[in-house]
C-alpha cells in the first residue's frame, strides 16, 4: 500500500482528514444518546453527526464529480427514488403516531453516506486517502481491546453513551457472549463476519500474507467469544464463494487443489453444523426462529401502521408456549413492526438494491456467498441497529465496490 505522495489541495486534505475521523469514530467510539434512558430510543449518533460534517465539507469546498457508468446510474435512480418514498412514508407514520423521528434522520444520513461513497469518490482519491489500511488497523486494535477486556475484566459489552459509558459484566443467564461496543452479540458478530470477509477480499493488499491470515485468526477468535454459531455458518458461505471463484479462475480443471479445497470447505461446513446442532436442541425450528417469524408476521398484519413506542419497552409476543420475545429476531420484520408495513417494504427494497448492485459490480461467487451469509445473520436477529448502520454500509462499500489493487475480480466500473 505505497503510493507516490502528491501535494493535496486544502479541500482534499480536509475531506481526507474528516473521513479518517469518521472511520475512527465508527470503529472505536460509536457513541450515541438515548431518550428516556432506553437504548431502543436512540437519538444523536456521533458517527452520523461527523458524517454530516464531512458531507457538508464536500458540498461546500470540494470539486464535484460523479461516476457515470450505466449500472451506477440505474442503481442511483432506484436508490434515491426509494429513499425519498421511504422518508415520505416514514414521516407520515411518525407524524400520525409520534414514533421514531430520530431513527428516520439517522437512517437517512447513513443511506446518503453510502450513496456518497458510490457516486462521488474515485478509487484514485480513496487510494490516496489510504483508508483501507486504516480500517484494518483500527479493526485489529478494537478486536484486541475487546479480547483483553473480555478475559481480563470479564467485560461482556461496553455501551458508549454520551451521558455515560455502561459496562456490562459477563453473566451465565444466556451463556458467555461478547458484544463489545454494541448492545447485542448478533450486532458485533455481523461486524466481525464482514470484517473477515473484508480481509479475505483484500488479502493481497497486505505487505506480508501472514499479517492477513493472522488478522483472520484474530477476528475468528472474536467471533468465537460472541457465541454466535450461525455466524460461522454464514462464514462458510463466503469461503465457499471464494473456492468457486478459484475454480472459475482455473477453468474448472480437476486437480489436487480442487479436491483439497472442496474437502476442507465441506468438512468446515459439516463441523459447523454439528456444533450448532449440539448447542441448539431445536434445530428443526432454526433455534425457535420459525415460530418467532410466524408470530411476528401475524402481529405485523394486525398492526400495519407499526406498534410505535411500544417496541422495546411495553411489548412482547408469545411465539411458543414457553417463549415470549420482544422483537422479530429479523432486521426486516423488525422494521415493519416498528415503523409500518410500507416503511418495512421500502427499507427492504433499499437493502436489496444494494445487494443486487454490489453483486453485479463484483461479479463473483464470493460476493454472492458472502451476501447470503450476511443476509442470513440479518434474518436471524436484529443484527443491524442505528448505532452501527454507518459501520455496516462502510464495510459493504469497501468489501464489494472498492479495488485497492485490481488483481481480484472485475474493475469497479465494468460498463
CSV table of C-alpha atoms in Angstrom, one decimal:
chain,number,residue,atom,x,y,z
A,1,UNK,CA,0.0,0.0,0.0
A,2,UNK,CA,2.6,2.6,-1.0
A,3,UNK,CA,1.7,5.3,-3.4
A,4,UNK,CA,3.5,8.4,-4.7
A,5,UNK,CA,2.9,11.3,-2.4
A,6,UNK,CA,1.4,14.3,-4.2
A,7,UNK,CA,0.5,17.7,-2.7
A,8,UNK,CA,-3.1,17.8,-1.7
A,9,UNK,CA,-5.3,20.8,-2.0
A,10,UNK,CA,-6.8,22.1,1.2
A,11,UNK,CA,-10.3,20.9,0.4
A,12,UNK,CA,-9.0,17.4,-0.4
A,13,UNK,CA,-6.9,17.3,2.7
A,14,UNK,CA,-9.9,18.4,4.8
A,15,UNK,CA,-12.1,15.7,3.3
A,16,UNK,CA,-9.4,13.1,3.8
A,17,UNK,CA,-9.0,14.1,7.5
A,18,UNK,CA,-12.7,14.2,8.2
A,19,UNK,CA,-13.2,10.8,6.5
A,20,UNK,CA,-10.5,9.3,8.7
A,21,UNK,CA,-12.1,10.8,11.8
A,22,UNK,CA,-15.4,9.3,10.7
A,23,UNK,CA,-13.9,5.9,10.3
A,24,UNK,CA,-12.1,6.0,13.6
A,25,UNK,CA,-15.3,7.1,15.4
A,26,UNK,CA,-17.4,4.4,13.7
A,27,UNK,CA,-15.0,1.7,14.7
A,28,UNK,CA,-13.7,2.8,18.1
A,29,UNK,CA,-16.2,5.3,19.6
A,30,UNK,CA,-19.7,4.8,18.2
A,31,UNK,CA,-21.2,7.0,20.9
A,32,UNK,CA,-24.9,7.8,21.0
A,33,UNK,CA,-27.6,9.4,23.1
A,34,UNK,CA,-30.9,7.9,24.1
A,35,UNK,CA,-34.4,9.1,25.0
A,36,UNK,CA,-35.9,8.1,28.4
A,37,UNK,CA,-32.8,6.0,29.3
A,38,UNK,CA,-33.8,3.3,26.8
A,39,UNK,CA,-31.4,2.0,24.2
A,40,UNK,CA,-34.3,1.3,21.8
A,41,UNK,CA,-34.9,5.1,21.5
A,42,UNK,CA,-31.6,6.2,20.0
A,43,UNK,CA,-31.3,9.9,19.2
A,44,UNK,CA,-28.0,11.5,18.4
A,45,UNK,CA,-25.4,9.1,16.9
A,46,UNK,CA,-21.9,10.7,17.0
A,47,UNK,CA,-20.6,9.0,13.8
A,48,UNK,CA,-23.6,10.2,11.9
A,49,UNK,CA,-23.1,13.8,13.1
A,50,UNK,CA,-19.5,13.6,11.8
A,51,UNK,CA,-20.8,12.2,8.5
A,52,UNK,CA,-23.0,15.2,8.1
A,53,UNK,CA,-19.9,17.5,8.7
A,54,UNK,CA,-17.9,15.5,6.1
A,55,UNK,CA,-20.7,15.7,3.5
A,56,UNK,CA,-21.1,19.4,4.2
A,57,UNK,CA,-17.4,19.9,3.7
A,58,UNK,CA,-17.6,18.0,0.4
A,59,UNK,CA,-20.6,20.0,-0.8
A,60,UNK,CA,-19.1,23.4,0.1
A,61,UNK,CA,-15.4,23.1,-0.8
A,62,UNK,CA,-14.6,20.1,-3.0
A,63,UNK,CA,-14.9,19.9,-6.8
A,64,UNK,CA,-17.9,17.8,-7.7
A,65,UNK,CA,-17.5,14.6,-9.8
A,66,UNK,CA,-19.8,11.7,-10.2
A,67,UNK,CA,-19.4,8.2,-11.6
A,68,UNK,CA,-21.3,8.0,-14.8
A,69,UNK,CA,-21.4,4.3,-15.8
A,70,UNK,CA,-24.8,2.8,-16.6
A,71,UNK,CA,-25.0,0.4,-13.7
A,72,UNK,CA,-24.2,3.1,-11.1
A,73,UNK,CA,-26.7,5.5,-12.8
A,74,UNK,CA,-29.6,2.9,-12.7
A,75,UNK,CA,-28.7,2.0,-9.1
A,76,UNK,CA,-28.6,5.6,-8.0
A,77,UNK,CA,-32.0,6.4,-9.6
A,78,UNK,CA,-33.7,3.4,-8.0
A,79,UNK,CA,-31.9,4.0,-4.7
A,80,UNK,CA,-32.8,7.7,-4.4
A,81,UNK,CA,-36.4,7.2,-5.5
A,82,UNK,CA,-36.9,4.5,-2.9
A,83,UNK,CA,-35.1,6.6,-0.2
A,84,UNK,CA,-37.4,9.6,-1.0
A,85,UNK,CA,-40.5,7.4,-0.8
A,86,UNK,CA,-39.2,5.8,2.4
A,87,UNK,CA,-38.8,9.2,4.0
A,88,UNK,CA,-42.2,10.3,2.9
A,89,UNK,CA,-43.9,7.2,4.3
A,90,UNK,CA,-41.9,7.1,7.5
A,91,UNK,CA,-42.5,10.8,8.1
A,92,UNK,CA,-46.3,10.3,7.6
A,93,UNK,CA,-46.5,7.5,10.1
A,94,UNK,CA,-44.1,9.3,12.5
A,95,UNK,CA,-46.4,12.4,12.4
A,96,UNK,CA,-49.5,10.3,12.7
A,97,UNK,CA,-48.4,8.2,15.7
A,98,UNK,CA,-45.5,10.3,17.1
A,99,UNK,CA,-43.0,7.5,16.8
A,100,UNK,CA,-39.4,7.5,15.6
A,101,UNK,CA,-38.2,10.8,14.1
A,102,UNK,CA,-34.6,10.3,15.2
A,103,UNK,CA,-34.5,6.9,13.7
A,104,UNK,CA,-35.6,8.3,10.3
A,105,UNK,CA,-33.0,11.1,10.4
A,106,UNK,CA,-30.1,8.7,11.4
A,107,UNK,CA,-31.0,6.1,8.8
A,108,UNK,CA,-31.3,8.7,6.1
A,109,UNK,CA,-27.8,10.1,6.9
A,110,UNK,CA,-26.3,6.6,6.7
A,111,UNK,CA,-28.0,5.8,3.4
A,112,UNK,CA,-26.9,9.1,1.9
A,113,UNK,CA,-23.4,8.4,3.2
A,114,UNK,CA,-23.4,5.1,1.2
A,115,UNK,CA,-24.6,6.9,-2.0
A,116,UNK,CA,-21.8,9.5,-1.5
A,117,UNK,CA,-19.3,6.7,-1.4
A,118,UNK,CA,-20.7,5.1,-4.5
A,119,UNK,CA,-21.1,8.3,-6.6
A,120,UNK,CA,-18.6,10.9,-5.5
A,121,UNK,CA,-15.3,9.4,-4.7
A,122,UNK,CA,-13.0,7.9,-7.3
A,123,UNK,CA,-10.8,4.9,-6.5
A,124,UNK,CA,-7.8,7.2,-7.0
A,125,UNK,CA,-8.9,9.5,-4.3
A,126,UNK,CA,-9.7,6.6,-1.9
A,127,UNK,CA,-6.3,5.1,-2.5
A,128,UNK,CA,-4.6,8.4,-1.8
A,129,UNK,CA,-6.5,8.6,1.5
A,130,UNK,CA,-5.2,5.1,2.4
A,131,UNK,CA,-8.5,4.3,4.1
A,132,UNK,CA,-8.4,0.5,3.8
A,133,UNK,CA,-5.2,0.2,5.8
A,134,UNK,CA,-6.7,2.5,8.4
A,135,UNK,CA,-9.8,0.3,8.6
A,136,UNK,CA,-7.6,-2.8,9.0
A,137,UNK,CA,-5.5,-1.2,11.7
A,138,UNK,CA,-8.5,0.1,13.7
A,139,UNK,CA,-10.4,-3.2,13.4
A,140,UNK,CA,-7.4,-5.2,14.7
A,141,UNK,CA,-7.0,-2.6,17.6
A,142,UNK,CA,-10.6,-2.8,18.5
A,143,UNK,CA,-10.7,-6.6,18.4
A,144,UNK,CA,-7.5,-6.8,20.6
A,145,UNK,CA,-9.1,-4.4,23.1
A,146,UNK,CA,-12.3,-6.5,23.1
A,147,UNK,CA,-10.5,-9.7,23.8
A,148,UNK,CA,-8.3,-8.2,26.5
A,149,UNK,CA,-11.3,-6.6,28.3
A,150,UNK,CA,-13.3,-9.8,27.9
A,151,UNK,CA,-10.7,-12.0,29.5
A,152,UNK,CA,-9.0,-9.6,31.9
A,153,UNK,CA,-12.1,-7.8,33.3
A,154,UNK,CA,-14.9,-10.2,32.3
A,155,UNK,CA,-16.5,-7.5,30.2
A,156,UNK,CA,-19.4,-8.5,28.0
A,157,UNK,CA,-20.2,-5.2,26.4
A,158,UNK,CA,-19.3,-1.5,26.7
A,159,UNK,CA,-22.1,0.7,25.5
A,160,UNK,CA,-20.7,4.2,24.9
A,161,UNK,CA,-23.5,6.7,25.5
A,162,UNK,CA,-22.9,10.4,25.5
A,163,UNK,CA,-24.2,10.7,29.1
A,164,UNK,CA,-22.4,7.6,30.5
A,165,UNK,CA,-20.3,4.6,29.4
A,166,UNK,CA,-22.2,1.5,30.6
A,167,UNK,CA,-20.1,-1.5,31.5
A,168,UNK,CA,-21.9,-4.9,31.4
A,169,UNK,CA,-20.2,-7.8,33.0
A,170,UNK,CA,-20.4,-11.4,31.9
A,171,UNK,CA,-23.5,-13.4,33.0
A,172,UNK,CA,-24.3,-17.1,32.9
A,173,UNK,CA,-28.0,-16.4,32.3
A,174,UNK,CA,-27.7,-16.9,28.5
A,175,UNK,CA,-24.2,-18.1,28.2
A,176,UNK,CA,-21.0,-16.1,28.0
A,177,UNK,CA,-21.4,-13.9,25.0
A,178,UNK,CA,-19.4,-10.8,24.0
A,179,UNK,CA,-21.0,-7.9,22.2
A,180,UNK,CA,-18.1,-5.4,22.8
A,181,UNK,CA,-19.3,-1.9,21.7
A,182,UNK,CA,-22.8,-3.0,20.8
A,183,UNK,CA,-25.9,-3.8,22.8
A,184,UNK,CA,-26.3,-7.4,21.4
A,185,UNK,CA,-23.9,-10.1,20.3
A,186,UNK,CA,-25.5,-10.5,16.9
A,187,UNK,CA,-24.6,-6.9,16.0
A,188,UNK,CA,-20.9,-7.5,16.8
A,189,UNK,CA,-20.9,-10.9,15.2
A,190,UNK,CA,-22.2,-9.3,11.9
A,191,UNK,CA,-19.4,-6.7,12.0
A,192,UNK,CA,-16.8,-9.3,12.7
A,193,UNK,CA,-18.1,-11.5,9.9
A,194,UNK,CA,-18.0,-8.7,7.4
A,195,UNK,CA,-14.5,-7.7,8.6
A,196,UNK,CA,-13.3,-11.3,8.0
A,197,UNK,CA,-14.8,-11.1,4.5
A,198,UNK,CA,-13.0,-7.8,4.0
A,199,UNK,CA,-9.6,-9.2,4.9
A,200,UNK,CA,-10.2,-12.2,2.6
A,201,UNK,CA,-11.4,-10.0,-0.2
A,202,UNK,CA,-8.3,-7.7,0.1
A,203,UNK,CA,-5.8,-10.2,1.4
A,204,UNK,CA,-3.4,-9.4,-1.5
A,205,UNK,CA,-3.0,-5.8,-0.3
A,206,UNK,CA,-1.2,-6.9,2.9
A,207,UNK,CA,2.6,-6.4,2.6
A,208,UNK,CA,3.0,-9.9,4.2
A,209,UNK,CA,0.4,-12.6,3.9
A,210,UNK,CA,1.0,-13.8,7.4
A,211,UNK,CA,-0.4,-10.5,8.6
A,212,UNK,CA,-3.6,-11.1,6.6
A,213,UNK,CA,-4.1,-14.6,8.0
A,214,UNK,CA,-3.1,-13.6,11.5
A,215,UNK,CA,-5.8,-10.9,11.4
A,216,UNK,CA,-8.3,-13.5,10.1
A,217,UNK,CA,-7.5,-15.7,13.1
A,218,UNK,CA,-7.8,-12.7,15.5
A,219,UNK,CA,-11.3,-11.9,14.1
A,220,UNK,CA,-12.3,-15.6,14.2
A,221,UNK,CA,-11.5,-15.7,17.9
A,222,UNK,CA,-13.6,-12.5,18.4
A,223,UNK,CA,-16.4,-14.3,16.6
A,224,UNK,CA,-16.0,-17.3,18.8
A,225,UNK,CA,-16.4,-15.3,22.1
A,226,UNK,CA,-19.5,-13.8,20.6
A,227,UNK,CA,-21.1,-17.2,20.9
A,228,UNK,CA,-23.0,-16.8,17.6
A,229,UNK,CA,-22.6,-20.2,15.9
A,230,UNK,CA,-24.8,-19.1,13.0
A,231,UNK,CA,-22.1,-16.6,12.0
A,232,UNK,CA,-19.7,-19.5,11.4
A,233,UNK,CA,-22.3,-21.0,9.1
A,234,UNK,CA,-22.5,-17.7,7.3
A,235,UNK,CA,-18.7,-17.6,7.1
A,236,UNK,CA,-18.7,-21.0,5.3
A,237,UNK,CA,-20.9,-19.5,2.6
A,238,UNK,CA,-18.4,-16.7,1.9
A,239,UNK,CA,-15.5,-19.1,1.9
A,240,UNK,CA,-17.4,-21.4,-0.4
A,241,UNK,CA,-17.8,-18.5,-2.8
A,242,UNK,CA,-14.0,-17.9,-2.7
A,243,UNK,CA,-13.4,-21.5,-3.6
A,244,UNK,CA,-15.8,-21.3,-6.5
A,245,UNK,CA,-14.0,-18.2,-7.8
A,246,UNK,CA,-10.8,-20.1,-7.6
A,247,UNK,CA,-12.3,-22.9,-9.7
A,248,UNK,CA,-13.6,-20.4,-12.2
A,249,UNK,CA,-10.2,-18.8,-12.4
A,250,UNK,CA,-8.6,-22.1,-13.1
A,251,UNK,CA,-11.1,-23.1,-15.7
A,252,UNK,CA,-12.8,-25.8,-13.5
A,253,UNK,CA,-9.9,-28.2,-14.2
A,254,UNK,CA,-9.9,-31.1,-11.8
A,255,UNK,CA,-6.7,-31.2,-9.8
A,256,UNK,CA,-5.4,-31.9,-6.3
A,257,UNK,CA,-6.1,-28.3,-5.1
A,258,UNK,CA,-9.8,-28.7,-6.1
A,259,UNK,CA,-10.0,-31.9,-4.1
A,260,UNK,CA,-8.3,-30.5,-1.0
A,261,UNK,CA,-10.1,-27.2,-1.1
A,262,UNK,CA,-13.5,-28.7,-1.7
A,263,UNK,CA,-12.8,-31.2,1.1
A,264,UNK,CA,-11.8,-28.5,3.5
A,265,UNK,CA,-14.9,-26.4,2.8
A,266,UNK,CA,-17.2,-29.4,3.1
A,267,UNK,CA,-15.5,-30.5,6.4
A,268,UNK,CA,-15.8,-27.0,7.8
A,269,UNK,CA,-19.5,-26.9,6.9
A,270,UNK,CA,-20.2,-30.3,8.5
A,271,UNK,CA,-18.2,-29.3,11.6
A,272,UNK,CA,-20.2,-26.0,12.0
A,273,UNK,CA,-23.5,-27.9,11.5
A,274,UNK,CA,-22.5,-30.4,14.2
A,275,UNK,CA,-21.6,-27.7,16.6
A,276,UNK,CA,-24.8,-25.8,16.0
A,277,UNK,CA,-26.8,-29.0,16.4
A,278,UNK,CA,-25.1,-29.7,19.7
A,279,UNK,CA,-25.7,-26.1,21.0
A,280,UNK,CA,-29.3,-25.9,19.7
A,281,UNK,CA,-31.8,-28.6,20.7
A,282,UNK,CA,-34.4,-27.1,18.4
A,283,UNK,CA,-32.7,-27.2,15.0
A,284,UNK,CA,-36.0,-28.2,13.4
A,285,UNK,CA,-37.3,-24.7,14.1
A,286,UNK,CA,-34.0,-22.9,13.4
A,287,UNK,CA,-33.5,-22.1,17.0
A,288,UNK,CA,-37.2,-21.2,17.5
A,289,UNK,CA,-36.9,-18.7,14.7
A,290,UNK,CA,-39.7,-20.2,12.6
A,291,UNK,CA,-42.4,-19.8,15.3
A,292,UNK,CA,-41.0,-16.3,16.1
A,293,UNK,CA,-41.2,-15.2,12.5
A,294,UNK,CA,-44.7,-16.7,12.1
A,295,UNK,CA,-45.9,-14.9,15.2
A,296,UNK,CA,-44.2,-11.7,14.0
A,297,UNK,CA,-45.8,-11.7,10.6
A,298,UNK,CA,-49.2,-12.2,12.3
A,299,UNK,CA,-48.5,-9.3,14.7
A,300,UNK,CA,-47.3,-7.1,11.9
A,301,UNK,CA,-50.5,-7.8,9.8
A,302,UNK,CA,-52.6,-6.9,12.9
A,303,UNK,CA,-50.6,-3.6,13.3
A,304,UNK,CA,-50.0,-2.4,9.7
A,305,UNK,CA,-49.1,1.1,11.0
A,306,UNK,CA,-46.4,-0.3,13.4
A,307,UNK,CA,-46.5,-0.5,17.1
A,308,UNK,CA,-44.6,2.7,17.7
A,309,UNK,CA,-43.2,3.3,21.1
A,310,UNK,CA,-44.5,0.0,22.5
A,311,UNK,CA,-41.5,-1.6,20.8
A,312,UNK,CA,-38.7,-2.5,23.2
A,313,UNK,CA,-40.5,-1.4,26.4
A,314,UNK,CA,-44.1,-2.5,26.6
A,315,UNK,CA,-44.4,-5.2,24.0
A,316,UNK,CA,-44.0,-9.0,23.8
A,317,UNK,CA,-45.1,-11.8,21.6
A,318,UNK,CA,-45.8,-15.4,22.6
A,319,UNK,CA,-44.0,-17.3,19.9
A,320,UNK,CA,-44.3,-20.7,21.7
A,321,UNK,CA,-45.9,-22.0,24.8
A,322,UNK,CA,-42.9,-21.1,26.9
A,323,UNK,CA,-41.3,-18.5,24.7
A,324,UNK,CA,-42.0,-14.7,24.8
A,325,UNK,CA,-40.0,-12.3,22.7
A,326,UNK,CA,-39.9,-8.5,22.4
A,327,UNK,CA,-38.8,-8.4,18.7
A,328,UNK,CA,-39.0,-10.3,15.5
A,329,UNK,CA,-35.4,-11.5,15.5
A,330,UNK,CA,-35.1,-10.3,11.9
A,331,UNK,CA,-33.9,-6.9,10.7
A,332,UNK,CA,-36.6,-6.5,8.0
A,333,UNK,CA,-39.5,-7.7,10.1
A,334,UNK,CA,-38.5,-5.5,12.9
A,335,UNK,CA,-38.6,-2.5,10.6
A,336,UNK,CA,-42.1,-3.3,9.6
A,337,UNK,CA,-43.1,-3.9,13.2
A,338,UNK,CA,-41.6,-0.6,14.4
A,339,UNK,CA,-42.4,1.8,11.6
A,340,UNK,CA,-45.2,0.3,9.5
A,341,UNK,CA,-45.6,-2.3,6.7
A,342,UNK,CA,-44.9,0.3,3.8
A,343,UNK,CA,-41.8,1.5,5.6
A,344,UNK,CA,-40.6,-2.1,6.1
A,345,UNK,CA,-41.1,-2.9,2.5
A,346,UNK,CA,-39.2,0.2,1.3
A,347,UNK,CA,-36.4,-0.4,3.7
A,348,UNK,CA,-36.1,-4.0,2.4
A,349,UNK,CA,-36.0,-2.7,-1.2
A,350,UNK,CA,-33.2,-0.3,-0.3
A,351,UNK,CA,-31.1,-3.1,1.2
A,352,UNK,CA,-31.9,-5.5,-1.7
A,353,UNK,CA,-30.9,-2.7,-4.2
A,354,UNK,CA,-27.5,-2.5,-2.5
A,355,UNK,CA,-27.2,-6.3,-2.6
A,356,UNK,CA,-28.1,-6.7,-6.3
A,357,UNK,CA,-25.9,-3.7,-7.3
A,358,UNK,CA,-22.8,-4.9,-5.4
A,359,UNK,CA,-23.1,-8.5,-6.6
A,360,UNK,CA,-23.5,-7.2,-10.2
A,361,UNK,CA,-20.4,-5.0,-9.9
A,362,UNK,CA,-18.3,-7.6,-8.1
A,363,UNK,CA,-19.5,-10.4,-10.4
A,364,UNK,CA,-18.0,-13.1,-8.2
A,365,UNK,CA,-19.2,-16.2,-6.3
A,366,UNK,CA,-17.6,-14.6,-3.3
A,367,UNK,CA,-19.9,-11.6,-3.4
A,368,UNK,CA,-22.9,-13.9,-3.8
A,369,UNK,CA,-21.9,-16.3,-1.0
A,370,UNK,CA,-20.8,-13.6,1.5
A,371,UNK,CA,-24.1,-11.7,0.9
A,372,UNK,CA,-26.1,-14.9,1.5
A,373,UNK,CA,-24.2,-15.2,4.8
A,374,UNK,CA,-24.8,-11.5,5.8
A,375,UNK,CA,-28.5,-11.7,4.9
A,376,UNK,CA,-28.7,-14.9,6.9
A,377,UNK,CA,-27.4,-13.2,10.0
A,378,UNK,CA,-29.7,-10.2,9.4
A,379,UNK,CA,-32.6,-12.6,9.2
A,380,UNK,CA,-31.8,-14.5,12.4
A,381,UNK,CA,-31.5,-11.5,14.8
A,382,UNK,CA,-31.8,-7.7,15.0
A,383,UNK,CA,-28.2,-7.5,13.9
A,384,UNK,CA,-28.2,-4.0,12.3
A,385,UNK,CA,-29.2,-1.1,14.5
A,386,UNK,CA,-28.8,2.7,14.3
A,387,UNK,CA,-25.5,2.9,16.2
A,388,UNK,CA,-23.8,0.5,13.7
A,389,UNK,CA,-25.7,1.2,10.5
A,390,UNK,CA,-23.0,3.5,9.1
A,391,UNK,CA,-20.4,0.9,10.0
A,392,UNK,CA,-22.4,-1.8,8.2
A,393,UNK,CA,-22.6,0.4,5.0
A,394,UNK,CA,-19.0,1.4,5.2
A,395,UNK,CA,-17.9,-2.3,5.2
A,396,UNK,CA,-20.3,-3.0,2.3
A,397,UNK,CA,-18.7,-0.4,0.2
A,398,UNK,CA,-15.1,-1.4,0.9
A,399,UNK,CA,-16.0,-5.1,0.6
A,400,UNK,CA,-17.7,-5.0,-2.7
A,401,UNK,CA,-17.2,-1.7,-4.5
A,402,UNK,CA,-13.6,-0.8,-3.9
A,403,UNK,CA,-10.4,-2.3,-5.5
A,404,UNK,CA,-7.2,-1.5,-3.7
A,405,UNK,CA,-5.4,-3.5,-6.3
A,406,UNK,CA,-7.3,-4.7,-9.3
A,407,UNK,CA,-5.9,-8.2,-9.0
A,408,UNK,CA,-9.1,-9.8,-7.8
A,409,UNK,CA,-12.4,-9.7,-9.6
A,410,UNK,CA,-13.5,-7.2,-12.3
A,411,UNK,CA,-13.0,-3.5,-12.3
A,412,UNK,CA,-15.4,-1.3,-10.3
A,413,UNK,CA,-16.9,0.2,-13.4
A,414,UNK,CA,-17.4,-2.7,-15.8
A,415,UNK,CA,-19.7,-1.0,-18.3
